[in-house]
Structures are given as C-alpha cells and as structure tokens.
Amino acid sequence: MLTLFLLGTVGVSMVRMPGKSHKGPLPPLTPEEQRISERLREHVLMLAGQIGERNLSNYHALQDAAQYVGDRLRECGVKVSEQSELVEGRTVLNLEGVLPGSRVPEEIVIIGAHYDSAPGTPGANDNATGVAALLELARRFCAKRPERTLRFVAFTNEEPPHFQGSTMGSMFYARRCRERGENIVAMLSLETMGCYSDQPRSQQYPAPLDRFYPDTGNFIAFVGNVKSRDLVRRAIGTFRKSARFPSEGVAAPESLPGIGWSDQWSFWQAGYPGIMVTDTAPFRYPHYHQPSDTPDRIDYQRLSRVVAGLETVVAELVGKWGKLGA
C-alpha cells in the first residue's frame, strides 16, 4: 500500500524522463555496431557456453570465469586488481579495472556486472550479457583519459543464496568503498540485457508500473531507487540523445519488486547513487534462471545498439577525455 501511495502522489516524477524513447523501425547496424555484436557474442559463448554454470557449487567454473574476465580487462591495457573474500571456505574474487581520472580523480564512476550464474543455469542473459557489455565498454575506453576515475568491476556472488546478503560480492566491494571514504558519484549495474521482442504483451511489470509503461518488450530500462532519481534521468537523457533505440526509465521505492534486483542495491546500502541497466529480466525473459538460458537466446544485434548508446552515457558521466599521451 505504501508503494501504491507513493506512486500515486509523486509517481509523475518517478516515471517521467527527459527526452523521448525511439519509436519505429531500428536503423541498420553500423559497421562498428556489427563488430560490437560479434565481440559480445564471443564473450557470451565463452561464459555461458564453454564455461557454463558458474557459482560456488561449480567453483572451478567460477574461477575460470574470473580468469577470463580478468584476462580480457588486462588485454585492454587496464590495470586490474582483485578483491578476495572467503565464503563457505572458498576464495571468491571481485575484479576491478581502473582508468584514473585526469582532472577530478577523487570522483569515481563505476560500471559493474556480476559474472556468476544462478544454480542450475548457464546464465547467458543473466548475466553473461552484462559482463560482455562491461568488457566491450572497457575495451572502448581503455585508450581514453577520463576526467573522473572510471572503474570496471566484475562482481561475484550476486545470485542466490548470496543475493542481498552479507556474502554478495558487490556488498564486499561497496562496504570497502565506504570504509575508505571514496566518493562514488555514479554506479551503473549492467544486468540481464539481451532479450527483446516486438510482440505486444511480451512485457510484464509489477503493479502499479503496468499503468505507466508499454507492454512490448523491445526497450532497455534504466532503473533506480528514489534517491538515485537524478542519475536515472541523467543516464537515460544522454542515451536518448545518442541512441536510436527504445528506452524507459523509473526511479521508484526499493520495496517495489525488481527495483533492487542487482548489484546497484549494494551501493544504495552504502549510501551511493546507483542504477541498473536491464531488459527487465523475469518481467520479459521466459528463460530467467532456467537451464534454457543459453547463448542462442540472446539478441546480439540489439544488445550491440544498447552498448553503443551506453558508451555515450559513460562518457558523459566521466567527463570529456583525450587520447592517452595527448
């Protein structure tokens, strides 16, 4: 009832976003978007195809996934560090790639995605797509010099039984950031990003969001809590200026199902602004947390359009840049 009251009284500010979502046919992929699509496919095939289910119950696969992500970040020329924690008697890792800020290095923007998968699933959409997007964005920024410090962080243990608990990888990370007094000005969680449909009624929502949003699941969503409203609006506004791709945004109470369903939740607990970029997961994707969440289910071409748009979002958040050595 509280959520309904809040949406009824200040709902307009929660759902009204700057700019307009793209409507109509999508333009042809650019040659660069096609190359992005191919690289995204390679990452998803490795994580969800060759490595497969990766979590503490499949510990060697979890280690293999961490090794793969770390190696790809290092190939970009990004300095990578590891944050290790002991969970259930085993060492788990968050992986952090850092591009130091050139003008205001104390202000930090984090792009994050979890690389583990839920029990019983190879986790192609959830969340090899988010990791693939993170790796591609890191590749595209590695030769740049942002004004703010830019971190690319791959988190462990996002999925149950760790979800929203003390052993969640992003909880370890966000808590450490707060203990160090770090100034994180924005956190973007890339979560379950590869399912799109042009069919009516392909999209569901928790009530009462169905009153405000379309029933066709062809868009990417920018999702935050009420305190992160400004970040939601800033991110989607930039995306809509640069990307000819449908988009929707919401800044709603954390009590609403789905709003806190990823690693941005951990940063909220530490007092930082954070948003999730997502295809809305179980509200659209029928293979969510199922053995059928396989690489062949992913729409790589549409995912490539989203990643291309997110490059502009990240660039705006970290400030202007020049090539290294310029």
CSV table of C-alpha atoms in Angstrom, one decimal:
chain,number,residue,atom,x,y,z
A,1,MET,CA,0.0,0.0,0.0
A,2,LEU,CA,2.9,2.4,0.7
A,3,THR,CA,4.3,1.8,-2.8
A,4,LEU,CA,0.9,2.5,-4.3
A,5,PHE,CA,0.5,5.7,-2.3
A,6,LEU,CA,4.0,6.9,-3.3
A,7,LEU,CA,3.4,6.2,-6.9
A,8,GLY,CA,0.0,7.9,-6.7
A,9,THR,CA,1.3,11.0,-5.1
A,10,VAL,CA,4.7,11.6,-6.7
A,11,GLY,CA,4.5,9.0,-9.5
A,12,VAL,CA,5.0,11.5,-12.2
A,13,SER,CA,8.5,12.4,-11.0
A,14,MET,CA,9.4,8.7,-10.8
A,15,VAL,CA,8.4,7.8,-14.3
A,16,ARG,CA,8.7,11.0,-16.4
A,17,MET,CA,12.1,11.0,-18.0
A,18,PRO,CA,13.9,13.6,-20.2
A,19,GLY,CA,13.9,13.1,-24.0
A,20,LYS,CA,11.8,10.7,-26.0
A,21,SER,CA,12.2,7.0,-26.4
A,22,HIS,CA,12.9,5.9,-30.0
A,23,LYS,CA,9.8,4.7,-31.9
A,24,GLY,CA,9.5,2.9,-35.2
A,25,PRO,CA,12.0,0.7,-37.1
A,26,LEU,CA,15.5,0.5,-36.0
A,27,PRO,CA,18.2,1.8,-38.4
A,28,PRO,CA,20.6,-0.7,-40.0
A,29,LEU,CA,23.5,-1.6,-37.8
A,30,THR,CA,26.6,0.5,-38.4
A,31,PRO,CA,29.8,-1.4,-39.3
A,32,GLU,CA,31.1,-0.7,-35.8
A,33,GLU,CA,27.9,-1.9,-34.2
A,34,GLN,CA,28.2,-5.1,-36.2
A,35,ARG,CA,31.7,-5.6,-34.8
A,36,ILE,CA,30.5,-4.9,-31.3
A,37,SER,CA,27.8,-7.6,-31.8
A,38,GLU,CA,30.4,-10.1,-32.8
A,39,ARG,CA,32.6,-9.4,-29.8
A,40,LEU,CA,29.6,-9.6,-27.4
A,41,ARG,CA,28.7,-13.0,-28.9
A,42,GLU,CA,32.2,-14.3,-28.3
A,43,HIS,CA,32.1,-13.3,-24.6
A,44,VAL,CA,28.7,-14.8,-24.0
A,45,LEU,CA,29.7,-18.1,-25.8
A,46,MET,CA,32.7,-18.4,-23.6
A,47,LEU,CA,31.0,-17.6,-20.3
A,48,ALA,CA,27.7,-19.3,-20.8
A,49,GLY,CA,28.7,-21.9,-23.4
A,50,GLN,CA,32.2,-23.2,-22.8
A,51,ILE,CA,32.4,-22.3,-19.1
A,52,GLY,CA,28.7,-22.7,-18.3
A,53,GLU,CA,27.1,-22.6,-14.8
A,54,ARG,CA,29.5,-20.7,-12.5
A,55,ASN,CA,28.9,-20.3,-8.8
A,56,LEU,CA,30.2,-21.8,-5.5
A,57,SER,CA,28.6,-25.1,-6.4
A,58,ASN,CA,30.6,-25.1,-9.6
A,59,TYR,CA,33.6,-23.5,-8.1
A,60,HIS,CA,36.1,-24.3,-10.9
A,61,ALA,CA,33.8,-22.8,-13.4
A,62,LEU,CA,33.5,-19.7,-11.2
A,63,GLN,CA,37.3,-19.5,-11.1
A,64,ASP,CA,37.5,-19.9,-14.9
A,65,ALA,CA,35.0,-17.1,-15.4
A,66,ALA,CA,37.0,-14.8,-13.1
A,67,GLN,CA,40.2,-15.7,-15.0
A,68,TYR,CA,38.5,-15.0,-18.4
A,69,VAL,CA,37.2,-11.6,-17.3
A,70,GLY,CA,40.5,-10.5,-15.7
A,71,ASP,CA,42.4,-11.6,-18.8
A,72,ARG,CA,40.1,-9.6,-21.1
A,73,LEU,CA,40.4,-6.5,-19.0
A,74,ARG,CA,44.2,-6.8,-18.9
A,75,GLU,CA,44.3,-7.2,-22.7
A,76,CYS,CA,42.7,-3.7,-22.9
A,77,GLY,CA,45.6,-2.3,-21.0
A,78,VAL,CA,43.6,-1.6,-17.9
A,79,LYS,CA,45.3,-2.1,-14.6
A,80,VAL,CA,43.4,-5.0,-12.8
A,81,SER,CA,43.3,-5.7,-9.1
A,82,GLU,CA,41.5,-8.4,-7.2
A,83,GLN,CA,39.4,-8.2,-4.1
A,84,SER,CA,39.3,-11.6,-2.4
A,85,GLU,CA,36.9,-12.8,0.3
A,86,LEU,CA,36.4,-16.2,1.9
A,87,VAL,CA,32.9,-17.6,1.5
A,88,GLU,CA,31.9,-21.1,2.6
A,89,GLY,CA,35.6,-21.9,2.9
A,90,ARG,CA,36.5,-20.8,-0.6
A,91,THR,CA,38.1,-17.7,-2.0
A,92,VAL,CA,35.9,-15.6,-4.3
A,93,LEU,CA,37.0,-12.6,-6.3
A,94,ASN,CA,35.8,-9.2,-7.4
A,95,LEU,CA,37.8,-7.9,-10.3
A,96,GLU,CA,38.5,-4.2,-10.7
A,97,GLY,CA,39.9,-2.4,-13.8
A,98,VAL,CA,40.8,1.2,-13.2
A,99,LEU,CA,41.3,4.2,-15.5
A,100,PRO,CA,42.5,7.1,-13.2
A,101,GLY,CA,40.8,10.4,-13.6
A,102,SER,CA,42.8,13.2,-15.2
A,103,ARG,CA,41.1,16.2,-13.6
A,104,VAL,CA,39.0,15.0,-10.7
A,105,PRO,CA,40.4,11.6,-9.8
A,106,GLU,CA,38.7,11.6,-6.4
A,107,GLU,CA,35.3,11.4,-8.1
A,108,ILE,CA,34.6,7.8,-9.2
A,109,VAL,CA,32.2,6.3,-11.7
A,110,ILE,CA,31.7,2.5,-11.5
A,111,ILE,CA,30.5,0.3,-14.3
A,112,GLY,CA,29.7,-3.1,-12.8
A,113,ALA,CA,28.3,-6.6,-13.7
A,114,HIS,CA,28.2,-9.9,-11.9
A,115,TYR,CA,29.9,-12.8,-13.6
A,116,ASP,CA,28.4,-15.7,-11.5
A,117,SER,CA,25.2,-17.5,-12.6
A,118,ALA,CA,22.2,-18.8,-10.6
A,119,PRO,CA,22.2,-22.5,-9.7
A,120,GLY,CA,21.0,-24.7,-12.5
A,121,THR,CA,21.6,-22.3,-15.4
A,122,PRO,CA,24.5,-21.4,-17.7
A,123,GLY,CA,23.5,-17.8,-17.3
A,124,ALA,CA,23.7,-16.4,-20.9
A,125,ASN,CA,21.4,-13.5,-20.4
A,126,ASP,CA,21.8,-13.5,-16.6
A,127,ASN,CA,24.5,-12.3,-16.6
A,128,ALA,CA,27.0,-13.1,-19.4
A,129,THR,CA,25.3,-10.3,-21.4
A,130,GLY,CA,26.1,-7.8,-18.7
A,131,VAL,CA,29.7,-9.0,-18.4
A,132,ALA,CA,30.1,-8.9,-22.2
A,133,ALA,CA,28.8,-5.3,-22.2
A,134,LEU,CA,31.2,-4.4,-19.4
A,135,LEU,CA,34.2,-5.9,-21.3
A,136,GLU,CA,33.2,-4.1,-24.5
A,137,LEU,CA,32.9,-0.8,-22.8
A,138,ALA,CA,36.2,-1.3,-21.1
A,139,ARG,CA,37.8,-2.0,-24.5
A,140,ARG,CA,36.3,1.2,-25.9
A,141,PHE,CA,37.5,3.3,-23.0
A,142,CYS,CA,40.9,1.8,-22.4
A,143,ALA,CA,42.7,4.3,-24.7
A,144,LYS,CA,40.9,7.3,-23.2
A,145,ARG,CA,41.7,9.6,-20.4
A,146,PRO,CA,38.5,10.4,-18.4
A,147,GLU,CA,38.2,13.4,-16.2
A,148,ARG,CA,36.7,11.3,-13.4
A,149,THR,CA,38.2,8.0,-12.3
A,150,LEU,CA,36.4,5.2,-14.2
A,151,ARG,CA,36.3,1.7,-12.7
A,152,PHE,CA,35.1,-1.5,-14.5
A,153,VAL,CA,34.2,-4.0,-11.8
A,154,ALA,CA,33.1,-7.7,-12.2
A,155,PHE,CA,31.3,-8.9,-9.1
A,156,THR,CA,31.0,-12.4,-7.7
A,157,ASN,CA,28.1,-13.9,-5.7
A,158,GLU,CA,25.2,-11.8,-6.9
A,159,GLU,CA,22.9,-14.8,-7.3
A,160,PRO,CA,21.0,-16.7,-4.6
A,161,PRO,CA,21.8,-17.8,-1.9
A,162,HIS,CA,24.0,-14.7,-1.6
A,163,PHE,CA,21.6,-12.2,-3.2
A,164,GLN,CA,21.1,-9.1,-1.0
A,165,GLY,CA,23.1,-10.7,1.8
A,166,SER,CA,26.4,-10.2,3.5
A,167,THR,CA,28.3,-12.6,1.1
A,168,MET,CA,27.2,-10.8,-2.0
A,169,GLY,CA,30.3,-9.7,-3.9
A,170,SER,CA,29.1,-6.2,-4.5
A,171,MET,CA,28.4,-5.8,-0.8
A,172,PHE,CA,32.0,-6.6,0.0
A,173,TYR,CA,33.0,-4.0,-2.6
A,174,ALA,CA,30.6,-1.2,-1.7
A,175,ARG,CA,31.3,-1.6,2.0
A,176,ARG,CA,35.1,-1.3,1.4
A,177,CYS,CA,34.5,1.9,-0.7
A,178,ARG,CA,32.5,3.4,2.2
A,179,GLU,CA,35.2,2.4,4.7
A,180,ARG,CA,37.8,4.2,2.6
A,181,GLY,CA,35.6,7.3,2.3
A,182,GLU,CA,35.6,7.0,-1.5
A,183,ASN,CA,33.5,9.5,-3.5
A,184,ILE,CA,31.5,7.3,-5.9
A,185,VAL,CA,29.3,9.7,-7.9
A,186,ALA,CA,27.6,7.1,-10.1
A,187,MET,CA,27.3,3.3,-10.3
A,188,LEU,CA,25.8,1.5,-13.3
A,189,SER,CA,24.9,-2.2,-12.9
A,190,LEU,CA,24.7,-4.0,-16.2
A,191,GLU,CA,22.2,-6.8,-15.7
A,192,THR,CA,20.4,-9.2,-18.0
A,193,MET,CA,20.5,-7.2,-21.2
A,194,GLY,CA,19.9,-9.5,-24.2
A,195,CYS,CA,16.2,-10.2,-24.6
A,196,TYR,CA,14.0,-8.0,-26.9
A,197,SER,CA,10.6,-8.6,-28.5
A,198,ASP,CA,8.4,-6.6,-30.8
A,199,GLN,CA,5.3,-8.6,-29.9
A,200,PRO,CA,2.5,-6.9,-27.9
A,201,ARG,CA,2.1,-8.2,-24.4
A,202,SER,CA,5.7,-9.5,-24.3
A,203,GLN,CA,6.4,-7.2,-21.3
A,204,GLN,CA,5.1,-7.5,-17.8
A,205,TYR,CA,5.6,-5.3,-14.7
A,206,PRO,CA,4.9,-5.5,-11.0
A,207,ALA,CA,1.8,-3.4,-10.2
A,208,PRO,CA,1.3,-0.5,-10.5
A,209,LEU,CA,4.1,0.1,-13.1
A,210,ASP,CA,1.9,-1.5,-15.8
A,211,ARG,CA,-0.1,1.7,-15.7
A,212,PHE,CA,2.8,3.8,-17.0
A,213,TYR,CA,4.9,1.6,-19.4
A,214,PRO,CA,4.4,-0.1,-22.8
A,215,ASP,CA,3.5,-3.8,-23.0
A,216,THR,CA,6.0,-4.5,-25.8
A,217,GLY,CA,9.4,-5.7,-24.5
A,218,ASN,CA,11.6,-4.0,-27.1
A,219,PHE,CA,13.3,-1.4,-24.8
A,220,ILE,CA,16.3,-1.2,-22.5
A,221,ALA,CA,15.4,0.0,-19.0
A,222,PHE,CA,17.2,2.4,-16.6
A,223,VAL,CA,16.1,1.6,-13.1
A,224,GLY,CA,16.9,3.3,-9.8
A,225,ASN,CA,15.6,4.0,-6.3
A,226,VAL,CA,14.1,7.4,-5.4
A,227,LYS,CA,17.5,8.7,-4.1
A,228,SER,CA,19.1,7.9,-7.4
A,229,ARG,CA,16.5,9.7,-9.5
A,230,ASP,CA,18.9,12.3,-10.8
A,231,LEU,CA,21.3,9.7,-12.0
A,232,VAL,CA,18.5,7.8,-13.7
A,233,ARG,CA,17.3,10.9,-15.5
A,234,ARG,CA,20.8,11.9,-16.5
A,235,ALA,CA,21.7,8.5,-17.9
A,236,ILE,CA,18.5,8.0,-19.9
A,237,GLY,CA,18.5,11.5,-21.1
A,238,THR,CA,22.0,11.1,-22.6
A,239,PHE,CA,21.1,7.7,-24.0
A,240,ARG,CA,18.1,9.1,-25.8
A,241,LYS,CA,20.1,11.9,-27.4
A,242,SER,CA,22.6,9.4,-28.9
A,243,ALA,CA,20.9,6.1,-29.4
A,244,ARG,CA,18.0,5.3,-31.8
A,245,PHE,CA,16.8,2.5,-29.6
A,246,PRO,CA,13.7,2.3,-27.3
A,247,SER,CA,14.3,3.1,-23.7
A,248,GLU,CA,12.3,3.5,-20.5
A,249,GLY,CA,13.3,4.8,-17.0
A,250,VAL,CA,12.0,4.6,-13.5
A,251,ALA,CA,13.1,5.8,-10.1
A,252,ALA,CA,10.9,4.1,-7.6
A,253,PRO,CA,10.8,2.9,-4.0
A,254,GLU,CA,13.2,0.0,-3.3
A,255,SER,CA,10.2,-2.0,-1.9
A,256,LEU,CA,8.8,-2.4,-5.4
A,257,PRO,CA,9.7,-5.8,-6.9
A,258,GLY,CA,12.6,-5.6,-9.4
A,259,ILE,CA,13.9,-2.2,-8.4
A,260,GLY,CA,16.8,-3.5,-6.3
A,261,TRP,CA,17.4,-6.8,-8.2
A,262,SER,CA,21.1,-6.4,-8.9
A,263,ASP,CA,24.4,-5.0,-7.6
A,264,GLN,CA,23.3,-1.4,-7.5
A,265,TRP,CA,21.3,-2.4,-4.4
A,266,SER,CA,24.6,-2.9,-2.5
A,267,PHE,CA,25.7,0.6,-3.3
A,268,TRP,CA,22.4,2.0,-2.1
A,269,GLN,CA,23.1,0.3,1.3
A,270,ALA,CA,26.4,2.2,1.4
A,271,GLY,CA,24.8,5.5,0.6
A,272,TYR,CA,25.9,5.8,-3.0
A,273,PRO,CA,23.8,6.6,-6.1
A,274,GLY,CA,23.3,3.6,-8.5
A,275,ILE,CA,21.2,2.4,-11.3
A,276,MET,CA,20.5,-0.8,-13.2
A,277,VAL,CA,20.5,-1.1,-17.0
A,278,THR,CA,18.4,-4.1,-17.9
A,279,ASP,CA,15.9,-5.8,-20.2
A,280,THR,CA,13.8,-6.3,-17.0
A,281,ALA,CA,14.8,-10.0,-16.6
A,282,PRO,CA,11.8,-12.1,-15.4
A,283,PHE,CA,9.3,-9.5,-16.4
A,284,ARG,CA,10.2,-10.3,-20.1
A,285,TYR,CA,12.6,-13.2,-20.4
A,286,PRO,CA,11.0,-16.7,-20.1
A,287,HIS,CA,14.3,-18.4,-19.6
A,288,TYR,CA,15.3,-16.5,-16.5
A,289,HIS,CA,17.1,-18.7,-14.0
A,290,GLN,CA,16.4,-21.7,-16.2
A,291,PRO,CA,18.7,-24.3,-17.8
A,292,SER,CA,17.4,-22.9,-21.1
A,293,ASP,CA,19.2,-19.5,-20.6
A,294,THR,CA,21.7,-20.3,-23.3
A,295,PRO,CA,23.7,-18.2,-25.7
A,296,ASP,CA,21.4,-18.8,-28.7
A,297,ARG,CA,18.6,-17.0,-26.9
A,298,ILE,CA,20.4,-13.6,-27.0
A,299,ASP,CA,19.7,-10.8,-29.5
A,300,TYR,CA,23.3,-9.7,-30.0
A,301,GLN,CA,22.4,-7.1,-32.6
A,302,ARG,CA,20.1,-5.2,-30.3
A,303,LEU,CA,22.5,-5.6,-27.4
A,304,SER,CA,25.2,-4.0,-29.6
A,305,ARG,CA,23.0,-1.0,-30.1
A,306,VAL,CA,22.5,-0.7,-26.3
A,307,VAL,CA,26.2,-0.9,-25.7
A,308,ALA,CA,26.9,1.7,-28.3
A,309,GLY,CA,24.4,4.0,-26.6
A,310,LEU,CA,25.9,3.3,-23.2
A,311,GLU,CA,29.3,4.4,-24.4
A,312,THR,CA,27.9,7.9,-24.7
A,313,VAL,CA,26.3,7.7,-21.3
A,314,VAL,CA,29.6,6.6,-19.6
A,315,ALA,CA,31.5,9.3,-21.5
A,316,GLU,CA,29.1,11.9,-20.2
A,317,LEU,CA,29.4,10.7,-16.7
A,318,VAL,CA,33.2,10.6,-16.6
A,319,GLY,CA,33.6,13.9,-18.4
A,320,LYS,CA,35.5,14.9,-21.5
A,321,TRP,CA,38.6,13.0,-22.4
A,322,GLY,CA,41.6,12.9,-24.8
A,323,LYS,CA,43.6,10.1,-26.0
A,324,LEU,CA,46.3,8.8,-23.7
A,325,GLY,CA,49.5,10.8,-24.3
A,326,ALA,CA,47.7,13.7,-25.9
